[in-house]
mmCIF file of C-alpha atoms and ligand atoms in Angstrom:
data_model
loop_
_atom_site.group_PDB
_atom_site.id
_atom_site.type_symbol
_atom_site.label_atom_id
_atom_site.label_comp_id
_atom_site.label_asym_id
_atom_site.label_seq_id
_atom_site.Cartn_x
_atom_site.Cartn_y
_atom_site.Cartn_z
ATOM 1 C CA ASN A 1 134.064 96.021 180.097
ATOM 2 C CA ALA A 2 134.926 98.992 177.893
ATOM 3 C CA ILE A 3 131.328 100.207 177.749
ATOM 4 C CA GLU A 4 128.376 99.443 179.988
ATOM 5 C CA LEU A 5 124.771 100.557 179.778
ATOM 6 C CA GLU A 6 122.578 99.900 182.807
ATOM 7 C CA ASP A 7 118.849 100.126 182.197
ATOM 8 C CA VAL A 8 119.253 103.194 180.001
ATOM 9 C CA VAL A 9 116.074 105.013 178.966
ATOM 10 C CA LYS A 10 115.716 107.997 176.628
ATOM 11 C CA GLU A 11 112.472 109.908 176.381
ATOM 12 C CA TYR A 12 111.775 112.780 174.032
ATOM 13 C CA LEU A 13 108.932 115.240 174.191
ATOM 14 C CA SER A 14 107.358 115.349 170.748
ATOM 15 C CA HIS A 15 104.269 117.524 170.136
ATOM 16 C CA GLY A 16 103.489 117.443 173.836
ATOM 17 C CA GLU A 17 103.736 113.664 174.002
ATOM 18 C CA VAL A 18 106.427 111.567 175.603
ATOM 19 C CA VAL A 19 108.161 109.281 173.087
ATOM 20 C CA GLN A 20 110.441 106.531 174.425
ATOM 21 C CA ALA A 21 113.245 106.171 171.881
ATOM 22 C CA VAL A 22 115.159 103.774 174.162
ATOM 23 C CA ARG A 23 113.095 101.860 176.707
ATOM 24 C CA GLY A 24 115.622 100.248 179.037
ATOM 25 C CA VAL A 25 118.809 98.916 177.480
ATOM 26 C CA THR A 26 121.344 96.965 179.526
ATOM 27 C CA LEU A 27 124.503 95.665 177.872
ATOM 28 C CA GLY A 28 128.248 95.343 178.283
ATOM 29 C CA ILE A 29 130.818 95.691 175.503
ATOM 30 C CA ALA A 30 134.240 94.129 176.092
ATOM 31 C CA GLU A 31 137.500 95.922 175.342
ATOM 32 C CA GLY A 32 138.719 95.248 171.803
ATOM 33 C CA GLU A 33 135.363 93.867 170.742
ATOM 34 C CA PHE A 34 133.653 94.544 167.399
ATOM 35 C CA PHE A 35 130.128 95.063 168.672
ATOM 36 C CA SER A 36 127.085 95.864 166.524
ATOM 37 C CA LEU A 37 123.716 97.384 167.254
ATOM 38 C CA LEU A 38 121.403 95.958 164.610
ATOM 39 C CA GLY A 39 117.754 96.769 164.024
ATOM 40 C CA PRO A 40 115.229 98.431 161.737
ATOM 41 C CA SER A 41 115.066 102.172 161.219
ATOM 42 C CA GLY A 42 113.642 103.979 164.257
ATOM 43 C CA CYS A 43 114.399 101.247 166.827
ATOM 44 C CA GLY A 44 116.730 103.484 168.869
ATOM 45 C CA LYS A 45 120.224 102.638 167.597
ATOM 46 C CA THR A 46 121.428 106.190 167.002
ATOM 47 C CA THR A 47 119.937 107.411 170.273
ATOM 48 C CA THR A 48 121.782 104.634 172.137
ATOM 49 C CA MET A 49 125.072 105.572 170.449
ATOM 50 C CA ARG A 50 124.598 109.265 171.166
ATOM 51 C CA MET A 51 124.218 108.434 174.854
ATOM 52 C CA VAL A 52 127.461 106.437 174.783
ATOM 53 C CA ALA A 53 129.217 109.354 173.060
ATOM 54 C CA GLY A 54 127.679 111.893 175.447
ATOM 55 C CA PHE A 55 125.725 113.936 172.870
ATOM 56 C CA GLU A 56 122.521 112.867 174.602
ATOM 57 C CA GLU A 57 121.825 112.493 178.322
ATOM 58 C CA PRO A 58 119.767 109.455 179.393
ATOM 59 C CA SER A 59 116.388 110.120 181.008
ATOM 60 C CA LYS A 60 117.184 107.201 183.312
ATOM 61 C CA GLY A 61 120.013 104.721 183.789
ATOM 62 C CA VAL A 62 123.802 104.734 183.862
ATOM 63 C CA VAL A 63 126.515 104.849 181.163
ATOM 64 C CA LYS A 64 129.960 103.572 182.147
ATOM 65 C CA LEU A 65 133.220 103.724 180.213
ATOM 66 C CA LEU A 66 136.017 101.473 181.511
ATOM 67 C CA GLY A 67 134.109 101.015 184.752
ATOM 68 C CA LYS A 68 133.689 104.750 185.391
ATOM 69 C CA ASP A 69 130.258 106.381 185.552
ATOM 70 C CA VAL A 70 130.218 108.984 182.747
ATOM 71 C CA THR A 71 126.452 109.494 182.579
ATOM 72 C CA ASN A 72 126.815 113.248 183.046
ATOM 73 C CA VAL A 73 130.264 113.725 181.504
ATOM 74 C CA PRO A 74 130.379 115.852 178.296
ATOM 75 C CA PRO A 75 131.475 114.227 174.983
ATOM 76 C CA ASN A 76 134.894 115.895 174.794
ATOM 77 C CA LYS A 77 135.791 114.463 178.222
ATOM 78 C CA ARG A 78 134.948 110.910 177.158
ATOM 79 C CA ASP A 79 137.541 108.678 175.588
ATOM 80 C CA VAL A 80 135.386 107.814 172.563
ATOM 81 C CA ASN A 81 135.141 109.110 169.010
ATOM 82 C CA MET A 82 132.233 108.894 166.623
ATOM 83 C CA VAL A 83 132.130 108.446 162.823
ATOM 84 C CA PHE A 84 128.932 109.166 160.915
ATOM 85 C CA GLN A 85 127.501 108.240 157.549
ATOM 86 C CA SER A 86 128.252 111.768 156.288
ATOM 87 C CA TYR A 87 131.978 111.893 156.855
ATOM 88 C CA ALA A 88 132.030 115.691 157.388
ATOM 89 C CA LEU A 89 135.598 116.124 156.158
ATOM 90 C CA PHE A 90 136.947 119.664 155.734
ATOM 91 C CA PRO A 91 136.609 120.124 151.956
ATOM 92 C CA HIS A 92 139.316 122.799 151.598
ATOM 93 C CA MET A 93 141.927 120.775 153.490
ATOM 94 C CA SER A 94 144.181 118.032 152.148
ATOM 95 C CA VAL A 95 143.885 114.455 153.362
ATOM 96 C CA TRP A 96 146.936 114.989 155.546
ATOM 97 C CA ASP A 97 145.540 118.145 157.174
ATOM 98 C CA ASN A 98 142.149 116.541 157.734
ATOM 99 C CA VAL A 99 143.758 113.683 159.643
ATOM 100 C CA ALA A 100 146.217 115.912 161.513
ATOM 101 C CA PHE A 101 143.537 118.420 162.548
ATOM 102 C CA GLY A 102 142.738 117.041 166.018
ATOM 103 C CA LEU A 103 146.388 116.564 166.939
ATOM 104 C CA LYS A 104 147.276 120.136 165.913
ATOM 105 C CA GLN A 105 144.411 121.491 168.002
ATOM 106 C CA ARG A 106 145.863 119.708 170.998
ATOM 107 C CA ARG A 107 149.276 121.182 170.276
ATOM 108 C CA THR A 108 150.882 117.803 169.745
ATOM 109 C CA PRO A 109 154.604 118.205 168.830
ATOM 110 C CA GLN A 110 155.284 118.425 165.051
ATOM 111 C CA GLU A 111 157.409 115.298 164.973
ATOM 112 C CA GLU A 112 154.745 113.216 166.731
ATOM 113 C CA ILE A 113 152.029 114.513 164.381
ATOM 114 C CA ARG A 114 154.136 113.518 161.379
ATOM 115 C CA ARG A 115 154.683 110.035 162.737
ATOM 116 C CA ARG A 116 151.110 109.340 163.863
ATOM 117 C CA VAL A 117 149.386 110.712 160.748
ATOM 118 C CA GLY A 118 151.822 108.768 158.549
ATOM 119 C CA GLU A 119 151.143 105.559 160.461
ATOM 120 C CA MET A 120 147.395 106.039 160.342
ATOM 121 C CA LEU A 121 147.318 106.749 156.583
ATOM 122 C CA GLU A 122 149.266 103.549 156.099
ATOM 123 C CA ILE A 123 146.732 101.579 158.145
ATOM 124 C CA VAL A 124 143.808 102.886 156.070
ATOM 125 C CA ASP A 125 145.816 102.344 152.893
ATOM 126 C CA LEU A 126 146.000 105.975 151.750
ATOM 127 C CA THR A 127 149.774 106.460 151.720
ATOM 128 C CA GLY A 128 150.675 108.541 148.670
ATOM 129 C CA ARG A 129 147.350 110.393 148.658
ATOM 130 C CA GLU A 130 148.267 112.898 151.401
ATOM 131 C CA LYS A 131 147.886 115.977 149.190
ATOM 132 C CA ARG A 132 144.471 115.145 147.714
ATOM 133 C CA ARG A 133 141.313 117.028 148.666
ATOM 134 C CA PRO A 134 138.244 115.038 149.728
ATOM 135 C CA ARG A 135 136.308 115.816 146.531
ATOM 136 C CA GLU A 136 139.093 114.293 144.430
ATOM 137 C CA MET A 137 138.513 110.955 146.127
ATOM 138 C CA SER A 138 135.940 108.157 145.915
ATOM 139 C CA GLY A 139 133.323 107.620 148.624
ATOM 140 C CA GLY A 140 135.260 104.686 150.035
ATOM 141 C CA GLN A 141 138.480 106.690 150.215
ATOM 142 C CA GLN A 142 136.698 109.590 151.927
ATOM 143 C CA GLN A 143 135.296 107.185 154.481
ATOM 144 C CA ARG A 144 138.824 105.908 155.155
ATOM 145 C CA VAL A 145 140.033 109.493 155.687
ATOM 146 C CA ALA A 146 137.215 110.009 158.214
ATOM 147 C CA LEU A 147 138.229 106.790 159.925
ATOM 148 C CA ALA A 148 141.897 107.828 160.071
ATOM 149 C CA ARG A 149 140.901 111.224 161.461
ATOM 150 C CA ALA A 150 138.928 109.572 164.278
ATOM 151 C CA LEU A 151 141.533 106.890 165.025
ATOM 152 C CA VAL A 152 144.583 109.155 165.046
ATOM 153 C CA ASN A 153 143.408 110.546 168.410
ATOM 154 C CA ARG A 154 143.696 107.026 169.831
ATOM 155 C CA PRO A 155 140.255 106.846 171.423
ATOM 156 C CA ARG A 156 139.537 103.844 173.643
ATOM 157 C CA ALA A 157 136.415 103.181 171.589
ATOM 158 C CA LEU A 158 135.181 104.160 168.141
ATOM 159 C CA LEU A 159 131.453 104.529 167.528
ATOM 160 C CA LEU A 160 130.354 104.132 163.903
ATOM 161 C CA ASP A 161 126.779 105.033 162.962
ATOM 162 C CA GLU A 162 125.893 103.440 159.595
ATOM 163 C CA PRO A 163 129.262 104.607 158.213
ATOM 164 C CA LEU A 164 128.923 102.706 154.926
ATOM 165 C CA GLY A 165 125.307 103.657 154.230
ATOM 166 C CA ALA A 166 126.195 106.043 151.399
ATOM 167 C CA LEU A 167 128.316 103.548 149.472
ATOM 168 C CA ASP A 168 127.125 101.208 146.738
ATOM 169 C CA LEU A 169 126.962 97.474 147.436
ATOM 170 C CA LYS A 170 130.333 96.405 145.963
ATOM 171 C CA LEU A 171 132.234 99.148 147.729
ATOM 172 C CA ARG A 172 130.318 98.553 150.949
ATOM 173 C CA GLN A 173 131.319 94.894 150.967
ATOM 174 C CA ALA A 174 134.959 95.781 150.310
ATOM 175 C CA MET A 175 134.871 98.359 153.119
ATOM 176 C CA GLN A 176 133.332 95.837 155.541
ATOM 177 C CA ILE A 177 136.395 93.642 155.176
ATOM 178 C CA GLU A 178 138.659 96.684 155.336
ATOM 179 C CA LEU A 179 137.018 97.970 158.542
ATOM 180 C CA LYS A 180 137.372 94.609 160.229
ATOM 181 C CA ARG A 181 141.068 94.496 159.277
ATOM 182 C CA ILE A 182 141.644 98.024 160.590
ATOM 183 C CA GLN A 183 139.876 97.196 163.852
ATOM 184 C CA ARG A 184 142.097 94.140 164.348
ATOM 185 C CA GLU A 185 145.183 96.180 163.566
ATOM 186 C CA VAL A 186 144.463 99.059 165.971
ATOM 187 C CA GLY A 187 142.905 96.727 168.552
ATOM 188 C CA ILE A 188 140.345 99.185 169.934
ATOM 189 C CA THR A 189 136.670 98.660 170.720
ATOM 190 C CA PHE A 190 134.348 99.306 167.752
ATOM 191 C CA VAL A 191 130.634 99.876 168.271
ATOM 192 C CA TYR A 192 128.923 99.654 164.918
ATOM 193 C CA VAL A 193 125.359 100.674 164.085
ATOM 194 C CA THR A 194 123.624 99.150 161.080
ATOM 195 C CA HIS A 195 120.184 98.112 159.850
ATOM 196 C CA ASP A 196 121.856 95.651 157.447
ATOM 197 C CA GLN A 197 121.828 92.125 158.877
ATOM 198 C CA ASN A 198 124.498 90.832 156.488
ATOM 199 C CA GLU A 199 126.837 93.628 157.470
ATOM 200 C CA ALA A 200 126.370 92.854 161.179
ATOM 201 C CA LEU A 201 126.749 89.090 160.690
ATOM 202 C CA THR A 202 129.942 89.530 158.620
ATOM 203 C CA MET A 203 131.827 91.893 160.874
ATOM 204 C CA SER A 204 130.748 91.511 164.486
ATOM 205 C CA ASP A 205 132.108 89.571 167.431
ATOM 206 C CA ARG A 206 128.696 90.072 169.043
ATOM 207 C CA ILE A 207 125.433 91.686 167.995
ATOM 208 C CA ALA A 208 122.640 93.316 169.980
ATOM 209 C CA VAL A 209 119.435 93.069 167.946
ATOM 210 C CA MET A 210 117.185 96.013 168.787
ATOM 211 C CA ASN A 211 113.476 96.428 168.242
ATOM 212 C CA ASP A 212 111.293 99.289 169.412
ATOM 213 C CA GLY A 213 113.774 100.673 171.951
ATOM 214 C CA LEU A 214 114.743 97.328 173.477
ATOM 215 C CA VAL A 215 117.457 94.713 172.940
ATOM 216 C CA GLU A 216 115.739 91.471 171.905
ATOM 217 C CA GLN A 217 118.882 89.343 171.741
ATOM 218 C CA LEU A 218 122.573 89.807 172.442
ATOM 219 C CA ALA A 219 124.808 87.034 171.150
ATOM 220 C CA ARG A 220 127.423 85.971 168.642
ATOM 221 C CA PRO A 221 126.375 86.112 164.946
ATOM 222 C CA ARG A 222 126.098 82.375 164.564
ATOM 223 C CA GLU A 223 123.881 82.003 167.613
ATOM 224 C CA ILE A 224 121.636 84.858 166.504
ATOM 225 C CA TYR A 225 121.185 83.188 163.144
ATOM 226 C CA GLU A 226 120.854 79.599 164.361
ATOM 227 C CA ARG A 227 119.019 80.261 167.631
ATOM 228 C CA PRO A 228 116.985 83.466 167.344
ATOM 229 C CA ALA A 229 115.547 84.274 170.788
ATOM 230 C CA THR A 230 112.316 85.830 169.530
ATOM 231 C CA ALA A 231 110.065 85.716 166.482
ATOM 232 C CA PHE A 232 111.168 89.263 165.681
ATOM 233 C CA VAL A 233 114.848 88.253 165.555
ATOM 234 C CA ALA A 234 114.031 85.172 163.442
ATOM 235 C CA GLY A 235 112.115 87.325 160.976
ATOM 236 C CA PHE A 236 114.610 90.174 160.859
ATOM 237 C CA ILE A 237 117.764 88.050 160.408
ATOM 238 C CA GLY A 238 117.684 86.062 157.204
ATOM 239 C CA THR A 239 114.629 84.232 155.912
ATOM 240 C CA SER A 240 112.719 81.883 158.155
ATOM 241 C CA ASN A 241 109.512 79.907 158.263
ATOM 242 C CA LEU A 242 107.098 80.313 161.142
ATOM 243 C CA LEU A 243 104.696 77.462 161.897
ATOM 244 C CA ALA A 244 102.136 77.859 164.669
ATOM 245 C CA GLY A 245 99.801 75.345 166.280
ATOM 246 C CA THR A 246 98.980 73.258 169.322
ATOM 247 C CA ALA A 247 101.478 70.571 170.269
ATOM 248 C CA THR A 248 100.448 67.220 171.742
ATOM 249 C CA GLY A 249 102.878 64.445 172.604
ATOM 250 C CA GLY A 250 105.794 66.589 171.449
ATOM 251 C CA GLU A 251 104.349 66.927 167.925
ATOM 252 C CA LEU A 252 102.571 69.618 165.985
ATOM 253 C CA LYS A 253 100.110 68.235 163.409
ATOM 254 C CA ILE A 254 100.505 70.401 160.324
ATOM 255 C CA GLY A 255 100.066 70.054 156.594
ATOM 256 C CA GLY A 256 99.327 66.318 156.523
ATOM 257 C CA GLY A 257 102.425 65.614 158.585
ATOM 258 C CA ARG A 258 104.203 66.446 161.821
ATOM 259 C CA VAL A 259 106.655 68.942 163.247
ATOM 260 C CA LEU A 260 108.676 67.478 166.096
ATOM 261 C CA VAL A 261 108.838 69.752 169.128
ATOM 262 C CA PRO A 262 110.247 67.463 171.837
ATOM 263 C CA GLY A 263 109.428 68.658 175.337
ATOM 264 C CA HIS A 264 106.758 71.174 174.261
ATOM 265 C CA GLU A 265 103.000 70.977 174.849
ATOM 266 C CA GLY A 266 100.217 73.425 174.061
ATOM 267 C CA ASP A 267 100.412 76.482 171.813
ATOM 268 C CA VAL A 268 103.815 76.846 170.152
ATOM 269 C CA THR A 269 105.390 78.780 167.299
ATOM 270 C CA VAL A 270 108.192 76.974 165.517
ATOM 271 C CA THR A 271 110.879 78.555 163.339
ATOM 272 C CA VAL A 272 112.873 76.687 160.725
ATOM 273 C CA ARG A 273 115.425 78.127 158.301
ATOM 274 C CA PRO A 274 114.855 77.474 154.550
ATOM 275 C CA GLU A 275 118.276 75.873 154.029
ATOM 276 C CA LYS A 276 117.667 73.254 156.753
ATOM 277 C CA ILE A 277 114.723 71.742 154.863
ATOM 278 C CA LEU A 278 115.077 68.893 152.377
ATOM 279 C CA ILE A 279 112.651 68.586 149.503
ATOM 280 C CA GLY A 280 111.802 65.153 148.080
ATOM 281 C CA THR A 281 109.149 62.829 146.723
ATOM 282 C CA ASP A 282 109.545 59.901 149.165
ATOM 283 C CA GLU A 283 107.969 59.906 152.611
ATOM 284 C CA PRO A 284 110.715 60.676 155.158
ATOM 285 C CA GLY A 285 111.564 58.409 158.124
ATOM 286 C CA ALA A 286 109.901 58.697 161.535
ATOM 287 C CA GLY A 287 112.744 60.564 163.251
ATOM 288 C CA LEU A 288 112.260 63.700 161.151
ATOM 289 C CA SER A 289 109.808 66.560 160.995
ATOM 290 C CA ALA A 290 107.879 65.970 157.761
ATOM 291 C CA VAL A 291 105.089 67.869 156.024
ATOM 292 C CA ARG A 292 103.375 67.490 152.640
ATOM 293 C CA GLY A 293 102.720 70.219 150.148
ATOM 294 C CA SER A 294 102.756 71.254 146.538
ATOM 295 C CA VAL A 295 105.346 73.458 144.868
ATOM 296 C CA ALA A 296 103.784 76.862 144.177
ATOM 297 C CA GLU A 297 106.862 78.646 142.877
ATOM 298 C CA VAL A 298 110.476 77.926 141.936
ATOM 299 C CA VAL A 299 112.969 80.783 141.718
ATOM 300 C CA TYR A 300 116.391 80.158 140.249
ATOM 301 C CA LEU A 301 118.997 82.150 142.213
ATOM 302 C CA GLY A 302 122.291 80.975 140.766
ATOM 303 C CA THR A 303 123.963 78.991 143.533
ATOM 304 C CA TYR A 304 120.627 77.817 144.893
ATOM 305 C CA ASN A 305 116.914 77.510 144.131
ATOM 306 C CA SER A 306 114.184 78.967 146.294
ATOM 307 C CA TYR A 307 110.943 76.973 146.472
ATOM 308 C CA ALA A 308 107.629 78.195 147.832
ATOM 309 C CA VAL A 309 105.684 75.150 148.969
ATOM 310 C CA SER A 310 101.987 75.388 149.907
ATOM 311 C CA LEU A 311 100.785 73.047 152.630
ATOM 312 C CA ALA A 312 97.275 71.579 152.663
ATOM 313 C CA ASP A 313 96.168 73.901 155.482
ATOM 314 C CA GLY A 314 97.262 77.020 153.608
ATOM 315 C CA ALA A 315 100.634 77.681 155.259
ATOM 316 C CA GLU A 316 103.516 78.415 152.900
ATOM 317 C CA ILE A 317 107.076 77.241 153.485
ATOM 318 C CA THR A 318 110.219 78.567 151.802
ATOM 319 C CA VAL A 319 112.965 76.066 151.017
ATOM 320 C CA PHE A 320 116.463 76.832 149.729
ATOM 321 C CA GLN A 321 118.254 74.044 147.923
ATOM 322 C CA GLN A 322 121.816 74.213 146.660
ATOM 323 C CA ASN A 323 122.344 73.682 142.954
ATOM 324 C CA ALA A 324 124.800 70.803 142.954
ATOM 325 C CA ASN A 325 126.847 69.913 139.859
ATOM 326 C CA ASP A 326 124.669 66.967 138.987
ATOM 327 C CA ALA A 327 121.449 68.960 139.487
ATOM 328 C CA THR A 328 119.647 65.977 141.009
ATOM 329 C CA ALA A 329 115.931 65.763 141.651
ATOM 330 C CA THR A 330 114.841 69.369 141.323
ATOM 331 C CA ALA A 331 111.137 69.819 141.943
ATOM 332 C CA GLU A 332 108.927 71.656 139.468
ATOM 333 C CA ARG A 333 105.940 73.909 139.933
ATOM 334 C CA GLY A 334 102.853 71.850 140.721
ATOM 335 C CA ASP A 335 104.789 68.819 142.033
ATOM 336 C CA SER A 336 103.582 67.108 145.200
ATOM 337 C CA VAL A 337 106.503 66.949 147.618
ATOM 338 C CA TRP A 338 107.565 66.023 151.131
ATOM 339 C CA LEU A 339 109.546 68.502 153.179
ATOM 340 C CA SER A 340 111.668 67.189 156.021
ATOM 341 C CA TRP A 341 114.131 68.468 158.588
ATOM 342 C CA GLN A 342 115.806 67.335 161.776
ATOM 343 C CA ALA A 343 114.099 68.139 165.083
ATOM 344 C CA GLN A 344 117.149 70.129 166.221
ATOM 345 C CA HIS A 345 116.542 72.653 163.429
ATOM 346 C CA SER A 346 113.163 73.734 164.775
ATOM 347 C CA TYR A 347 113.233 76.247 167.590
HETATM 348 P P1 ADP B 1 117.523 104.466 164.620
HETATM 349 O O1 ADP B 1 118.878 105.076 164.695
HETATM 350 O O2 ADP B 1 117.484 103.047 165.075
HETATM 351 O O3 ADP B 1 116.897 104.624 163.271
HETATM 352 P P2 ADP B 1 116.769 106.616 166.421
HETATM 353 O O4 ADP B 1 117.561 106.392 167.658
HETATM 354 O O5 ADP B 1 117.261 107.659 165.499
HETATM 355 O O6 ADP B 1 116.559 105.241 165.660
HETATM 356 O O7 ADP B 1 115.268 107.002 166.820
HETATM 357 C C1 ADP B 1 114.481 106.204 167.694
HETATM 358 C C2 ADP B 1 113.128 106.857 167.884
HETATM 359 O O8 ADP B 1 113.252 108.075 168.628
HETATM 360 C C3 ADP B 1 112.426 107.230 166.598
HETATM 361 O O9 ADP B 1 111.060 106.978 166.747
HETATM 362 C C4 ADP B 1 112.694 108.707 166.469
HETATM 363 O O10 ADP B 1 111.664 109.347 165.751
HETATM 364 C C5 ADP B 1 112.744 109.164 167.916
HETATM 365 N N1 ADP B 1 113.645 110.312 168.103
HETATM 366 C C6 ADP B 1 114.977 110.314 167.902
HETATM 367 N N2 ADP B 1 115.508 111.519 168.177
HETATM 368 C C7 ADP B 1 114.473 112.323 168.553
HETATM 369 C C8 ADP B 1 114.364 113.686 168.983
HETATM 370 N N3 ADP B 1 115.446 114.483 169.063
HETATM 371 N N4 ADP B 1 113.136 114.148 169.292
HETATM 372 C C9 ADP B 1 112.043 113.352 169.230
HETATM 373 N N5 ADP B 1 112.079 112.068 168.855
HETATM 374 C C10 ADP B 1 113.277 111.536 168.516
HETATM 375 MG MG1 MG B 2 120.032 105.924 163.133
#
């Protein structure tokens, strides 16, 4: 593993009270991995990163880089570099000088500086812009300069704390693809902090979903989306429906129908994603989960429609349905409908 955290805790004293920003995080990040810490504001992402970088000492636990305990090693002696949302470029220096800065400080030979800065500017696609100043560039270009400046030192790992947060949506999406390409090209470990689930799902090899100082799930994007480990993860990633009740005989009686929960008895909470549900007027077959309701709202969203369906017992279910070419059987507000889905899509 490139990075390991073993039961890491961080406590702050705030107005005479102990606040646990990180409450015991254990995880391992493989070399060359694109790893994301994802969670809402205040859940402890930045604090976790600062402990990896060495800007913050854990109250408890161990931080390891490449198998070596670095818990009490200062940041400049760790083989990691950090990039922040505010790129903190030197405004009076050219792009070239900004990127070359760290190498010059370390008295790297002129010829090597020329080669490495040139290579790095090519990787971030800024060749030809060497003489510009940061303020003459767009936000996305400035972020690429910051990236080149961090990468030119060849750290073993790069830590990025919401680096695209200041960019508008279009540019952010373009930079997500760009960042992923750069990471593949340089082949080093990226640890990426974001509160944006789409960003994490798009870019990451694996994601740790954090909530209130703890990791709730650590898995590949697809698994986090398809098999959320907790209700928090299901609610935070994408849209999902939560149905609660008491199961008997592997079924939950809800909304004039049934939710199949094979192997479960007693109180259960079931999650089902809106796009896994079919909406129709005919009663579905016995092998499916099926509930009855009436359409309370239809929202047209271009490639798909979103339906809010009220069940008899008051629960509301969201359904996404693709808009196919032939626009078959779309339900209208007030229609009585059946909703159905396969048992494997409840969890
Ligand atoms: P995130 O990056 O996920 O938004 P942070 O790691 O910045 O979360 O913060 C986690 C929690 O720790 C928050 O409740 C925050 O207020 C608290 N916290 C962070 N830094 C300090 C500090 N230096 N002193 C006191 N409390 C802090
Ligand atoms: Mg933060």
